[in-house]
């Protein structure tokens, strides 16, 4: 199958076949990162610009590493050091970057829809690295790769996503992607953090964590996004941890081999207890490892990899 997408903006616009191709390609890309010399010439001569207007550790670093492992040149721009502080618009900034013959712009922005706006105006490929509360498709894809690696499939699994659903682009992209791949997704959290109508994305909702994790094959905990909360949505962090945090005690309601996931960064002792985050069924660092492979796969595919090169 050829990969025909110029941009990667959300999970809704990817078909089951495209998701499968991205994950299969990522599996092959992962092997490159395990070699003594972790580099292939596949994207030599291509230029990737990392355009991040919100902080990031995992996404920005893994896109940078992914580009370098494929021999592309990568350049990083942040809002505070760009001419946007002098009043230049986002579109003008992006057009100037494109004028330097960038092939791919990887973008994170606090406004939902910012990557789509660029994608419509630029010839360069745009990859959404997280926009507002809308979407984080590359996170959902690396989560899928991690689930598939451990469980062999996504189809038919019960996957609990727990925490601050309202502010989570990770949750939205995972609900859309995982249900598309045949999973049964259940959401849990305080009523103040679960938006009305979220069921329309295909997930069911409960306000009881024990109910969500009962029989779950995968438990995905979400970070409390204090930076996006405009009012107090829970009494105290201690209270939140007691009622909605994942502890060893609560894990007794889960299957013995339930995978424990978290997109990071982790608020240890709030949404997840340290002994659970570091426990035997935690795949939190595997998610990070797979992030490099998925981003290699995406750079390769949007640059027409299947049409012109082997890796
Ligand atoms: N999961 C994730 O997006 O992490 P960063 O914010 O560190 O990129």
Coordinates of C-alpha atoms and ligand atoms in Angstrom, one line a residue:
X1 CA 0.0 0.0 0.0
X2 CA 1.2 3.5 -0.8
X3 CA 1.0 6.2 1.9
X4 CA -0.8 9.2 0.3
X5 CA -1.0 11.6 3.2
X6 CA 0.9 14.9 3.0
X7 CA 0.1 15.7 6.7
X8 CA -0.5 13.9 9.9
X9 CA -3.0 16.0 11.8
X10 CA -5.3 13.7 13.9
X11 CA -6.4 10.1 14.2
X12 CA -9.8 10.7 12.6
X13 CA -8.2 11.3 9.2
X14 CA -6.2 8.1 9.3
X15 CA -7.8 4.9 8.0
X16 CA -7.3 1.4 9.6
X17 CA -5.0 0.5 6.6
X18 CA -2.9 3.7 7.1
X19 CA -2.6 3.1 10.9
X20 CA -1.6 -0.5 10.2
X21 CA 1.1 0.6 7.7
X22 CA 2.5 3.2 10.1
X23 CA 2.7 0.6 12.9
X24 CA 4.2 -2.1 10.7
X25 CA 6.8 0.5 9.4
X26 CA 7.6 1.6 13.0
X27 CA 8.2 -2.1 14.0
X28 CA 10.9 -2.2 11.2
X29 CA 12.3 1.2 12.2
X30 CA 12.7 0.1 15.8
X31 CA 15.4 -2.4 14.7
X32 CA 17.5 0.5 13.4
X33 CA 17.7 2.0 16.9
X34 CA 19.0 -1.3 18.3
X35 CA 22.0 -1.5 15.9
X36 CA 25.5 -0.5 17.1
X37 CA 25.4 2.3 14.5
X38 CA 21.9 3.7 14.8
X39 CA 21.7 5.5 11.5
X40 CA 20.6 4.9 7.9
X41 CA 20.9 7.2 4.9
X42 CA 17.2 7.0 3.9
X43 CA 16.2 10.7 4.4
X44 CA 19.6 12.2 3.6
X45 CA 19.1 15.8 2.2
X46 CA 15.7 16.2 3.8
X47 CA 15.1 19.1 6.3
X48 CA 12.8 18.7 9.3
X49 CA 11.9 21.8 11.4
X50 CA 10.6 21.2 14.9
X51 CA 8.3 24.2 15.7
X52 CA 7.3 23.9 19.4
X53 CA 5.2 26.6 21.0
X54 CA 4.7 24.6 24.2
X55 CA 7.2 22.7 26.4
X56 CA 8.1 19.1 25.5
X57 CA 10.7 16.6 26.5
X58 CA 9.6 13.3 24.8
X59 CA 7.9 14.5 21.6
X60 CA 10.5 17.1 20.6
X61 CA 13.5 14.9 21.5
X62 CA 12.2 11.8 19.8
X63 CA 11.3 13.6 16.6
X64 CA 14.8 15.1 16.6
X65 CA 16.4 11.6 17.2
X66 CA 14.1 10.1 14.6
X67 CA 15.2 12.6 12.0
X68 CA 18.8 12.1 12.8
X69 CA 18.6 8.3 12.7
X70 CA 17.2 8.6 9.1
X71 CA 20.0 11.1 8.3
X72 CA 17.7 14.1 7.8
X73 CA 18.8 17.5 9.0
X74 CA 16.7 18.8 11.9
X75 CA 16.3 22.3 13.3
X76 CA 14.5 23.4 16.4
X77 CA 12.5 26.6 16.9
X78 CA 10.7 27.7 20.1
X79 CA 8.3 30.6 20.5
X80 CA 10.4 32.5 23.0
X81 CA 13.5 32.6 20.7
X82 CA 11.7 33.2 17.4
X83 CA 10.6 36.5 15.9
X84 CA 7.0 35.8 17.0
X85 CA 8.1 37.7 20.2
X86 CA 8.5 40.7 17.9
X87 CA 4.9 40.3 16.6
X88 CA 5.4 38.0 13.5
X89 CA 2.3 35.9 12.9
X90 CA 2.3 32.1 13.0
X91 CA 1.6 31.9 9.2
X92 CA 4.4 34.4 8.3
X93 CA 6.8 32.5 10.5
X94 CA 5.8 29.1 8.9
X95 CA 6.0 30.6 5.4
X96 CA 9.5 31.9 6.1
X97 CA 10.6 28.5 7.3
X98 CA 9.1 26.9 4.2
X99 CA 11.0 29.4 2.1
X100 CA 14.2 27.8 3.4
X101 CA 13.0 24.6 1.7
X102 CA 11.9 22.7 4.8
X103 CA 10.4 19.4 3.9
X104 CA 8.5 18.7 7.1
X105 CA 7.3 21.0 9.9
X106 CA 6.6 19.2 13.2
X107 CA 4.4 21.5 15.2
X108 CA 3.2 21.8 18.8
X109 CA 0.8 24.6 19.7
X110 CA -1.5 25.6 22.5
X111 CA -4.3 26.4 20.0
X112 CA -6.4 23.5 18.7
X113 CA -6.3 23.7 14.9
X114 CA -3.0 25.5 14.5
X115 CA -1.3 22.6 12.6
X116 CA -4.4 22.3 10.3
X117 CA -4.2 26.0 9.5
X118 CA -0.5 25.6 8.5
X119 CA -1.2 22.4 6.5
X120 CA -3.7 24.2 4.3
X121 CA -1.3 27.0 3.5
X122 CA 2.1 25.1 3.1
X123 CA 3.4 22.7 0.5
X124 CA 5.7 21.2 3.2
X125 CA 4.3 18.3 5.2
X126 CA 2.9 19.2 8.6
X127 CA 2.9 16.7 11.5
X128 CA 0.8 17.6 14.6
X129 CA 2.9 17.1 17.8
X130 CA 0.0 18.2 20.0
X131 CA -2.5 21.1 19.5
X132 CA -4.4 22.4 22.4
X133 CA -6.9 19.9 23.8
X134 CA -7.6 18.6 20.2
X135 CA -5.2 15.9 19.1
X136 CA -1.8 14.3 19.7
X137 CA -1.8 11.6 16.9
X138 CA 1.8 10.6 17.2
X139 CA 1.3 9.8 20.9
X140 CA -1.7 7.7 20.1
X141 CA 0.3 5.8 17.5
X142 CA 3.2 5.1 19.8
X143 CA 0.6 4.0 22.5
X144 CA -0.9 1.6 19.9
X145 CA 2.5 0.2 19.0
X146 CA 3.2 -0.4 22.7
X147 CA -0.1 -2.2 23.2
X148 CA 0.3 -4.3 20.1
X149 CA 3.9 -5.3 21.0
X150 CA 2.7 -6.6 24.5
X151 CA -0.7 -7.9 23.7
X152 CA -0.3 -8.9 20.0
X153 CA -3.4 -7.1 18.9
X154 CA -5.6 -4.1 19.7
X155 CA -8.8 -5.5 18.4
X156 CA -11.1 -6.8 21.2
X157 CA -9.1 -5.4 24.1
X158 CA -10.7 -3.4 27.0
X159 CA -8.7 -0.2 27.5
X160 CA -9.4 2.1 30.5
X161 CA -8.3 5.7 30.1
X162 CA -8.4 7.5 33.5
X163 CA -7.9 11.0 34.7
X164 CA -8.2 14.5 33.2
X165 CA -10.1 13.6 30.0
X166 CA -11.3 17.2 29.5
X167 CA -7.9 18.7 28.8
X168 CA -6.3 15.7 27.2
X169 CA -5.5 15.6 23.5
X170 CA -3.8 12.2 24.2
X171 CA -7.2 10.9 25.4
X172 CA -9.1 12.2 22.3
X173 CA -6.5 10.8 19.9
X174 CA -6.4 7.4 21.7
X175 CA -10.2 7.1 21.9
X176 CA -10.5 7.8 18.1
X177 CA -7.6 5.5 17.2
X178 CA -8.2 2.6 19.5
X179 CA -11.9 2.3 18.8
X180 CA -11.1 2.4 15.1
X181 CA -8.7 -0.5 15.6
X182 CA -11.5 -2.5 17.4
X183 CA -10.8 -1.8 21.1
X184 CA -13.5 -1.2 23.7
X185 CA -12.5 2.1 25.5
X186 CA -13.8 3.1 28.9
X187 CA -13.1 6.5 30.4
X188 CA -13.0 7.3 34.1
X189 CA -12.4 10.4 36.2
X190 CA -14.1 13.0 38.3
X191 CA -17.3 14.4 36.7
X192 CA -15.6 17.8 36.5
X193 CA -12.9 16.4 34.2
X194 CA -15.1 14.4 31.8
X195 CA -16.7 16.5 29.1
X196 CA -20.3 16.1 28.2
X197 CA -20.8 14.2 25.0
X198 CA -17.4 12.5 24.9
X199 CA -19.2 9.2 24.3
X200 CA -19.9 10.4 20.7
X201 CA -16.2 9.5 20.0
X202 CA -17.1 5.8 20.7
X203 CA -16.0 5.4 24.4
X204 CA -18.2 4.6 27.4
X205 CA -17.9 6.6 30.7
X206 CA -17.9 5.8 34.4
X207 CA -17.0 8.0 37.4
X208 CA -15.7 5.0 39.3
X209 CA -12.1 4.0 38.7
X210 CA -12.6 0.4 40.1
X211 CA -15.4 -0.1 37.5
X212 CA -13.2 1.1 34.7
X213 CA -10.2 -1.1 35.5
X214 CA -12.3 -4.2 36.2
X215 CA -11.3 -6.6 33.5
X216 CA -9.2 -4.0 31.6
X217 CA -6.3 -5.3 29.5
X218 CA -4.7 -1.9 29.4
X219 CA -4.9 1.0 32.0
X220 CA -3.8 4.4 30.6
X221 CA -3.4 7.0 33.3
X222 CA -3.5 10.7 32.4
X223 CA -1.6 13.7 33.8
X224 CA -3.6 16.3 35.7
X225 CA -3.0 19.3 33.4
X226 CA -2.9 22.1 36.0
X227 CA -1.6 24.5 33.3
X228 CA -4.9 24.2 31.3
X229 CA -7.3 24.2 34.3
X230 CA -9.0 27.6 34.7
X231 CA -10.8 26.7 38.0
X232 CA -10.3 24.1 40.8
X233 CA -11.6 20.8 39.5
X234 CA -10.8 18.7 42.6
X235 CA -10.4 19.6 46.3
X236 CA -6.7 18.6 46.8
X237 CA -4.0 16.5 45.1
X238 CA -4.1 14.2 48.1
X239 CA -7.9 13.7 47.7
X240 CA -7.5 13.2 43.9
X241 CA -4.8 10.5 44.5
X242 CA -7.0 8.7 47.0
X243 CA -10.1 8.6 44.7
X244 CA -8.8 8.6 41.2
X245 CA -5.0 7.8 41.4
X246 CA -3.8 4.3 40.5
X247 CA -2.4 2.5 43.5
X248 CA -1.4 -1.1 44.1
X249 CA -4.7 -1.5 46.1
X250 CA -6.8 -0.4 43.2
X251 CA -4.9 -2.6 40.8
X252 CA -6.4 -5.6 42.6
X253 CA -9.5 -4.9 40.5
X254 CA -7.5 -5.3 37.3
X255 CA -6.4 -8.4 35.4
X256 CA -3.1 -9.7 36.7
X257 CA -1.4 -8.9 33.4
X258 CA -3.0 -5.5 32.7
X259 CA -0.5 -3.1 31.1
X260 CA 0.1 0.2 32.9
X261 CA 0.6 3.2 30.6
X262 CA 1.1 6.9 31.0
X263 CA 2.0 9.4 28.2
X264 CA 4.2 11.5 30.6
X265 CA 5.2 13.7 32.2
X266 CA 4.1 11.8 35.3
X267 CA 2.9 13.5 38.5
X268 CA 4.2 10.8 40.8
X269 CA 1.9 10.2 43.8
X270 CA -1.0 12.1 42.2
X271 CA -2.5 10.2 39.2
X272 CA -0.2 7.2 39.7
X273 CA 1.7 5.8 42.7
X274 CA 5.5 5.5 42.2
X275 CA 5.4 1.7 42.9
X276 CA 2.8 1.3 40.1
X277 CA 4.6 3.6 37.6
X278 CA 7.8 1.6 38.2
X279 CA 6.1 -1.8 38.7
X280 CA 6.4 -5.0 36.6
X281 CA 3.5 -4.2 34.2
X282 CA 4.4 -0.6 33.6
X283 CA 5.4 0.0 30.0
X284 CA 5.8 3.8 30.4
X285 CA 9.4 3.8 29.2
X286 CA 8.6 1.3 26.4
X287 CA 6.2 4.0 25.2
X288 CA 9.0 6.5 25.0
X289 CA 11.3 4.0 23.1
X290 CA 8.5 3.3 20.6
X291 CA 8.0 7.1 20.2
X292 CA 11.2 7.2 18.3
X293 CA 10.2 4.3 16.0
X294 CA 6.8 5.7 15.3
X295 CA 8.2 9.2 14.5
X296 CA 10.8 7.6 12.2
X297 CA 8.0 5.8 10.5
X298 CA 5.9 8.9 10.0
X299 CA 8.8 11.0 8.7
X300 CA 9.7 8.2 6.3
X301 CA 6.1 7.8 5.1
X302 CA 5.1 11.5 4.6
X303 CA 8.3 12.0 2.7
X304 CA 7.2 9.3 0.2
X305 CA 9.6 6.6 1.6
X306 CA 7.7 3.7 0.1
X307 CA 8.0 5.4 -3.4
X308 CA 11.8 6.0 -3.5
X309 CA 13.9 4.1 -0.9
X310 CA 14.5 1.1 1.3
X311 CA 15.8 1.4 4.8
Ligands
LIG1 N1 3.8 12.7 26.0 C1 4.2 13.9 25.6 O1 3.7 14.6 24.7 O2 5.3 14.3 26.3 P1 6.1 15.7 26.1 O3 5.1 16.8 26.5 O4 7.3 15.7 27.0 O5 6.4 15.8 24.7

